[in-house]
Amino acid sequence: LSNIPKMFSSLYSFFFFKQGTPDSCSHRCGELLSTCSCQMTCQSLRTCCPDYKEFCLHISPHSGSLMGGKDFEIENTAFNTSSKLKCRFKQKIETSGYVAKDGKAHCISPLLYETGFVPFEVSTDDGLTFPYSGTWLSVHHSKVSDEEKSVLVNATKWQYYGTPNTEGNLSLTWKHQMLPVTHINIEVWGYEEVGEAYSDNWLAIWKYLYTLAREAPNIGTFSFTPIPAKGNYSTLDFGILRIIPSNYSDGQSNVPSVWSSEHALAWHLGEDFRNDPTAWATAKCLEWDRKEEKLPNFLEEITDCPCTLAQARADTGRFHTDYGCDIEKGSVCTYHPEAVHCVRAIQASPQYAAGQQCCYDATGTQILTQDSTGGSTPDRGHDWGSPPFMKPPRIPGFSHWLYDVISFYYCCLWSDNCQFYMKRRPSSDCRKYHPPRAASAFGDPHFVTFDGLNFTFKGHGEYTLVESDLTFLRVQGRTQQAHFPNGSEAQVTSLSAVAMQENNSDVIEVRYSEDLNMEVLLNQMVVNFSEQSWMDLKGLFLHSTVDQTITVMFSSGAGVEIRGSGGFLTLTVLLPEKFMNHTQGLFGVMNGNIEDEYTFKNKTTISVHANPQQLFEFGADWAVENGTSLFTYDTEFLLNDFFFGEKHNSSFLPVFFPYEDPADPLMKDMVLLCDSDPFCKFDVLTTRSLQVGNSTKLSHQNHKWLVESLKSVISCGWLDHPANGRKEGTNYLSGSAIHFICNQDFELIGSEQRICQATGAWSGETPIC
């Protein structure tokens, strides 16, 4: 059994259950034991230890803000109401638990300084032993749904309170059902990071400051007239509000809570701020500028921005939509008013954990801070945080607020000193940006390699699509026999599952279940996105859109996108330039040379003009083995067909050349639909389905659009205007022109117009007025 790492044969389990006493899942959840299984897959394989549901906990809800205070129910275990429950997270953070009248146990999530899946355990003997275990998903506070947070009514007023023409009452609302009590307290918490920057003693602290309201009725709304905070509380100008039941003491940790969004605490700042907000903010801006001078320069190690909006939206392995400026949601860009869309680099920089942001205008051109305060600004603290989290400046969301957002208020929003901010946060242009290469598989199934070669391989089995010795990236695909519209089997296959891993990251698998529902598995466990669309995981980020496009973003910058339609998966893999000459598999050798695309495991090759039968042999050579398979075998069908069966079904022979019969009634509709797309025609004829053909055509078009969007673009870099003059134009890409005009009574010497040349250099000479 030690050689069967991902499943537990029902045959073996039947033998053990008959012959001996089964093991217990106490302290063993996720393990495969000698007589039974405590792995998630045991439920579908019917191989679970008898006490699996007692000790391996399933919870609802399964996620909440990293700020904590979320009450969740343990679904599958009934405890005694006299049990003394304690919940322990990460083996060190303890919170109180309780048993409700229905016998279900409840835990309260704690304040965490990290995101991702966090292990937790439950004790029924007041903390002596913790035999029950599960996982809790800690989520970036900005990515938690608004329904779970209290809402600052007119948030702009909150964050400008005390500045000219901003006064009166402030209000907040919340769903009172989140706290099933009659009266609540509202507290003010502040955030700071203390200790020496970038040292081991640099610490992040959320601190209770004071209680804003006591014994207020829990009716879901509260209004008040702010007064300056007493003592030194007003020195903390970035914070959050917490609503808790009134029976808890002030600032008590890890109790049922509803948190507001994090925000600038302008409304509680002292009289010195209210008397002269501009002077106060100017002093803070200058103080921030002096502190920045002493901190390491992170700008040199952050990745360059994509040159165009099309590149930024296509490079999904390395860049992701900035929720503060999203073209899909109407381009409401508060901090970048001239932009229509911004993206953030997914991975933080290697040494200083800094972030990159890139913003684009309506023409698709990057906006630079040298030209506009709405330009792209890098971040000392990456907004999404950076593994291993826990310490500054890696705290998700809050480090970014402290170093990059509240300072923007000081310099740009509360005073007119934005030049100081832009000096410390200048845009990166795109001169060092290199777009990734894309490879795709779609239809029944067709492949387009990284170097652009198209071919069709209709094997039945599990195959290596791409693997790399650079980061031990592996992407594997499973193909199964496709069906005609009447349900009978067609002599072609389709991509039904994709599994992937890089180095020792979590394993992600996307597949169609037997009832044709798309499933996403994390380390063999089915995950759902009903609560969160974004998950921070080990070695990768996982994102799901409303239309079920699954994106996996690995720490190397490799990206994998999977979409589904009618039982057929469409796969796209994006690899950065550093993977050149470091790939093999069905997607070929990524090196710009299509002649060696059909390279076998033993490094021999066949001609790019090989016939379909030869291509079939090439594909079969890349069948995976059980020892290296990343797939989950959790049904009898998967066990029999793919684990115990051949990895490449040598007895399955597909249709290599579908016959085009002029008398076929489908021909006319096929020509209208497919036009000149050969993949579309092939799939309509082999599956007898126009729907499949249309899906193939759209996937092929999408790949061609992606390749077009990711074409390299030359940038000549930013040009300044001459002293005593101005310039017209802010596009610095190949072919663009910048014009220079002198002020009245000044004469221009040099070039009136400079054009960005294909060499990456500007034409002409520097203008002087």
PDB file of N, CA and C in Angstrom, residues 550-602:
ATOM      1  N   ILE A 550     -10.792  29.097 -14.039  1.00  0.00           N
ATOM      2  CA  ILE A 550      -9.893  28.835 -12.919  1.00  0.00           C
ATOM      3  C   ILE A 550      -8.487  29.281 -13.330  1.00  0.00           C
ATOM      4  N   THR A 551      -7.866  30.112 -12.505  1.00  0.00           N
ATOM      5  CA  THR A 551      -6.506  30.569 -12.775  1.00  0.00           C
ATOM      6  C   THR A 551      -5.605  30.164 -11.619  1.00  0.00           C
ATOM      7  N   VAL A 552      -4.497  29.515 -11.952  1.00  0.00           N
ATOM      8  CA  VAL A 552      -3.482  29.149 -10.966  1.00  0.00           C
ATOM      9  C   VAL A 552      -2.235  29.954 -11.276  1.00  0.00           C
ATOM     10  N   MET A 553      -1.725  30.669 -10.265  1.00  0.00           N
ATOM     11  CA  MET A 553      -0.571  31.543 -10.440  1.00  0.00           C
ATOM     12  C   MET A 553       0.558  31.052  -9.547  1.00  0.00           C
ATOM     13  N   PHE A 554       1.570  30.439 -10.136  1.00  0.00           N
ATOM     14  CA  PHE A 554       2.673  29.877  -9.371  1.00  0.00           C
ATOM     15  C   PHE A 554       3.702  30.955  -9.021  1.00  0.00           C
ATOM     16  N   SER A 555       4.522  30.664  -8.008  1.00  0.00           N
ATOM     17  CA  SER A 555       5.472  31.670  -7.528  1.00  0.00           C
ATOM     18  C   SER A 555       6.533  32.008  -8.572  1.00  0.00           C
ATOM     19  N   SER A 556       6.753  31.137  -9.562  1.00  0.00           N
ATOM     20  CA  SER A 556       7.728  31.415 -10.625  1.00  0.00           C
ATOM     21  C   SER A 556       7.206  32.417 -11.643  1.00  0.00           C
ATOM     22  N   GLY A 557       5.898  32.708 -11.604  1.00  0.00           N
ATOM     23  CA  GLY A 557       5.274  33.531 -12.641  1.00  0.00           C
ATOM     24  C   GLY A 557       4.564  32.706 -13.690  1.00  0.00           C
ATOM     25  N   ALA A 558       4.692  31.375 -13.610  1.00  0.00           N
ATOM     26  CA  ALA A 558       3.948  30.503 -14.523  1.00  0.00           C
ATOM     27  C   ALA A 558       2.460  30.597 -14.189  1.00  0.00           C
ATOM     28  N   GLY A 559       1.634  30.670 -15.209  1.00  0.00           N
ATOM     29  CA  GLY A 559       0.193  30.762 -15.010  1.00  0.00           C
ATOM     30  C   GLY A 559      -0.538  29.682 -15.775  1.00  0.00           C
ATOM     31  N   VAL A 560      -1.606  29.150 -15.179  1.00  0.00           N
ATOM     32  CA  VAL A 560      -2.428  28.129 -15.835  1.00  0.00           C
ATOM     33  C   VAL A 560      -3.876  28.577 -15.759  1.00  0.00           C
ATOM     34  N   GLU A 561      -4.546  28.636 -16.907  1.00  0.00           N
ATOM     35  CA  GLU A 561      -5.963  28.996 -16.975  1.00  0.00           C
ATOM     36  C   GLU A 561      -6.759  27.832 -17.543  1.00  0.00           C
ATOM     37  N   ILE A 562      -7.888  27.538 -16.884  1.00  0.00           N
ATOM     38  CA  ILE A 562      -8.729  26.428 -17.326  1.00  0.00           C
ATOM     39  C   ILE A 562     -10.172  26.892 -17.387  1.00  0.00           C
ATOM     40  N   ARG A 563     -10.826  26.630 -18.510  1.00  0.00           N
ATOM     41  CA  ARG A 563     -12.242  26.933 -18.689  1.00  0.00           C
ATOM     42  C   ARG A 563     -12.941  25.655 -19.131  1.00  0.00           C
ATOM     43  N   GLY A 564     -14.221  25.555 -18.838  1.00  0.00           N
ATOM     44  CA  GLY A 564     -14.960  24.361 -19.212  1.00  0.00           C
ATOM     45  C   GLY A 564     -16.197  24.685 -20.024  1.00  0.00           C
ATOM     46  N   SER A 565     -16.572  23.763 -20.916  1.00  0.00           N
ATOM     47  CA  SER A 565     -17.800  23.919 -21.687  1.00  0.00           C
ATOM     48  C   SER A 565     -18.275  22.543 -22.133  1.00  0.00           C
ATOM     49  N   GLY A 566     -19.407  22.111 -21.585  1.00  0.00           N
ATOM     50  CA  GLY A 566     -20.042  20.868 -22.035  1.00  0.00           C
ATOM     51  C   GLY A 566     -19.193  19.630 -21.913  1.00  0.00           C
ATOM     52  N   GLY A 567     -18.365  19.543 -20.866  1.00  0.00           N
ATOM     53  CA  GLY A 567     -17.551  18.351 -20.675  1.00  0.00           C
ATOM     54  C   GLY A 567     -16.181  18.443 -21.309  1.00  0.00           C
ATOM     55  N   PHE A 568     -15.897  19.522 -22.030  1.00  0.00           N
ATOM     56  CA  PHE A 568     -14.593  19.725 -22.658  1.00  0.00           C
ATOM     57  C   PHE A 568     -13.858  20.840 -21.907  1.00  0.00           C
ATOM     58  N   LEU A 569     -12.630  20.568 -21.460  1.00  0.00           N
ATOM     59  CA  LEU A 569     -11.826  21.600 -20.812  1.00  0.00           C
ATOM     60  C   LEU A 569     -10.942  22.288 -21.845  1.00  0.00           C
ATOM     61  N   THR A 570     -10.761  23.590 -21.649  1.00  0.00           N
ATOM     62  CA  THR A 570      -9.797  24.357 -22.437  1.00  0.00           C
ATOM     63  C   THR A 570      -8.694  24.797 -21.496  1.00  0.00           C
ATOM     64  N   LEU A 571      -7.465  24.529 -21.876  1.00  0.00           N
ATOM     65  CA  LEU A 571      -6.308  24.810 -21.021  1.00  0.00           C
ATOM     66  C   LEU A 571      -5.367  25.787 -21.709  1.00  0.00           C
ATOM     67  N   THR A 572      -4.883  26.767 -20.947  1.00  0.00           N
ATOM     68  CA  THR A 572      -3.826  27.659 -21.423  1.00  0.00           C
ATOM     69  C   THR A 572      -2.739  27.716 -20.369  1.00  0.00           C
ATOM     70  N   VAL A 573      -1.489  27.549 -20.795  1.00  0.00           N
ATOM     71  CA  VAL A 573      -0.340  27.672 -19.888  1.00  0.00           C
ATOM     72  C   VAL A 573       0.506  28.840 -20.359  1.00  0.00           C
ATOM     73  N   LEU A 574       0.845  29.732 -19.424  1.00  0.00           N
ATOM     74  CA  LEU A 574       1.689  30.891 -19.718  1.00  0.00           C
ATOM     75  C   LEU A 574       3.011  30.735 -18.969  1.00  0.00           C
ATOM     76  N   LEU A 575       4.120  30.833 -19.696  1.00  0.00           N
ATOM     77  CA  LEU A 575       5.427  30.697 -19.059  1.00  0.00           C
ATOM     78  C   LEU A 575       6.289  31.917 -19.353  1.00  0.00           C
ATOM     79  N   PRO A 576       6.904  32.513 -18.311  1.00  0.00           N
ATOM     80  CA  PRO A 576       7.811  33.629 -18.522  1.00  0.00           C
ATOM     81  C   PRO A 576       9.036  33.209 -19.330  1.00  0.00           C
ATOM     82  N   GLU A 577       9.756  34.213 -19.788  1.00  0.00           N
ATOM     83  CA  GLU A 577      10.895  33.985 -20.682  1.00  0.00           C
ATOM     84  C   GLU A 577      11.982  33.104 -20.061  1.00  0.00           C
ATOM     85  N   LYS A 578      12.097  33.111 -18.720  1.00  0.00           N
ATOM     86  CA  LYS A 578      13.159  32.331 -18.071  1.00  0.00           C
ATOM     87  C   LYS A 578      12.985  30.826 -18.296  1.00  0.00           C
ATOM     88  N   PHE A 579      11.794  30.401 -18.744  1.00  0.00           N
ATOM     89  CA  PHE A 579      11.571  28.984 -19.026  1.00  0.00           C
ATOM     90  C   PHE A 579      12.078  28.573 -20.412  1.00  0.00           C
ATOM     91  N   MET A 580      12.616  29.501 -21.169  1.00  0.00           N
ATOM     92  CA  MET A 580      13.151  29.163 -22.495  1.00  0.00           C
ATOM     93  C   MET A 580      14.184  28.045 -22.370  1.00  0.00           C
ATOM     94  N   ASN A 581      14.057  27.027 -23.231  1.00  0.00           N
ATOM     95  CA  ASN A 581      14.945  25.857 -23.246  1.00  0.00           C
ATOM     96  C   ASN A 581      14.828  25.002 -21.984  1.00  0.00           C
ATOM     97  N   HIS A 582      13.742  25.181 -21.222  1.00  0.00           N
ATOM     98  CA  HIS A 582      13.571  24.399 -19.994  1.00  0.00           C
ATOM     99  C   HIS A 582      12.204  23.702 -19.947  1.00  0.00           C
ATOM    100  N   THR A 583      11.644  23.347 -21.090  1.00  0.00           N
ATOM    101  CA  THR A 583      10.352  22.657 -21.076  1.00  0.00           C
ATOM    102  C   THR A 583      10.407  21.424 -21.958  1.00  0.00           C
ATOM    103  N   GLN A 584       9.531  20.467 -21.630  1.00  0.00           N
ATOM    104  CA  GLN A 584       9.312  19.299 -22.471  1.00  0.00           C
ATOM    105  C   GLN A 584       7.898  18.794 -22.210  1.00  0.00           C
ATOM    106  N   GLY A 585       7.436  17.886 -23.073  1.00  0.00           N
ATOM    107  CA  GLY A 585       6.071  17.387 -22.967  1.00  0.00           C
ATOM    108  C   GLY A 585       5.308  17.641 -24.249  1.00  0.00           C
ATOM    109  N   LEU A 586       3.981  17.489 -24.180  1.00  0.00           N
ATOM    110  CA  LEU A 586       3.168  17.664 -25.388  1.00  0.00           C
ATOM    111  C   LEU A 586       3.196  19.101 -25.894  1.00  0.00           C
ATOM    112  N   PHE A 587       3.452  20.072 -25.015  1.00  0.00           N
ATOM    113  CA  PHE A 587       3.535  21.458 -25.457  1.00  0.00           C
ATOM    114  C   PHE A 587       4.914  21.822 -26.015  1.00  0.00           C
ATOM    115  N   GLY A 588       5.786  20.837 -26.130  1.00  0.00           N
ATOM    116  CA  GLY A 588       7.035  21.013 -26.844  1.00  0.00           C
ATOM    117  C   GLY A 588       8.140  21.700 -26.068  1.00  0.00           C
ATOM    118  N   VAL A 589       9.224  21.962 -26.788  1.00  0.00           N
ATOM    119  CA  VAL A 589      10.397  22.636 -26.230  1.00  0.00           C
ATOM    120  C   VAL A 589      10.257  24.121 -26.517  1.00  0.00           C
ATOM    121  N   MET A 590      10.114  24.931 -25.483  1.00  0.00           N
ATOM    122  CA  MET A 590       9.922  26.374 -25.673  1.00  0.00           C
ATOM    123  C   MET A 590      11.275  27.043 -25.939  1.00  0.00           C
ATOM    124  N   ASN A 591      11.535  27.275 -27.218  1.00  0.00           N
ATOM    125  CA  ASN A 591      12.825  27.878 -27.589  1.00  0.00           C
ATOM    126  C   ASN A 591      12.740  28.709 -28.861  1.00  0.00           C
ATOM    127  N   GLY A 592      11.529  28.922 -29.390  1.00  0.00           N
ATOM    128  CA  GLY A 592      11.382  29.708 -30.610  1.00  0.00           C
ATOM    129  C   GLY A 592      11.614  28.913 -31.878  1.00  0.00           C
ATOM    130  N   ASN A 593      11.862  27.620 -31.766  1.00  0.00           N
ATOM    131  CA  ASN A 593      12.158  26.775 -32.922  1.00  0.00           C
ATOM    132  C   ASN A 593      11.134  25.643 -32.987  1.00  0.00           C
ATOM    133  N   ILE A 594      10.265  25.672 -33.988  1.00  0.00           N
ATOM    134  CA  ILE A 594       9.210  24.651 -34.049  1.00  0.00           C
ATOM    135  C   ILE A 594       9.741  23.304 -34.538  1.00  0.00           C
ATOM    136  N   GLU A 595      10.951  23.253 -35.059  1.00  0.00           N
ATOM    137  CA  GLU A 595      11.464  22.012 -35.652  1.00  0.00           C
ATOM    138  C   GLU A 595      11.642  20.902 -34.625  1.00  0.00           C
ATOM    139  N   ASP A 596      11.807  21.251 -33.335  1.00  0.00           N
ATOM    140  CA  ASP A 596      12.046  20.211 -32.329  1.00  0.00           C
ATOM    141  C   ASP A 596      10.847  20.038 -31.391  1.00  0.00           C
ATOM    142  N   GLU A 597       9.652  20.462 -31.838  1.00  0.00           N
ATOM    143  CA  GLU A 597       8.481  20.378 -30.969  1.00  0.00           C
ATOM    144  C   GLU A 597       8.142  18.943 -30.605  1.00  0.00           C
ATOM    145  N   TYR A 598       8.292  18.023 -31.551  1.00  0.00           N
ATOM    146  CA  TYR A 598       7.923  16.630 -31.294  1.00  0.00           C
ATOM    147  C   TYR A 598       9.137  15.888 -30.744  1.00  0.00           C
ATOM    148  N   THR A 599       9.512  16.229 -29.534  1.00  0.00           N
ATOM    149  CA  THR A 599      10.661  15.599 -28.876  1.00  0.00           C
ATOM    150  C   THR A 599      10.168  14.567 -27.863  1.00  0.00           C
ATOM    151  N   PHE A 600      10.670  13.353 -27.998  1.00  0.00           N
ATOM    152  CA  PHE A 600      10.295  12.263 -27.098  1.00  0.00           C
ATOM    153  C   PHE A 600      11.055  12.376 -25.781  1.00  0.00           C
ATOM    154  N   LYS A 601      10.680  11.524 -24.826  1.00  0.00           N
ATOM    155  CA  LYS A 601      11.352  11.530 -23.530  1.00  0.00           C
ATOM    156  C   LYS A 601      12.847  11.237 -23.662  1.00  0.00           C
ATOM    157  N   ASN A 602      13.217  10.409 -24.641  1.00  0.00           N
ATOM    158  CA  ASN A 602      14.635  10.059 -24.816  1.00  0.00           C
ATOM    159  C   ASN A 602      15.383  11.082 -25.664  1.00  0.00           C
TER     160      ASN A 602
END
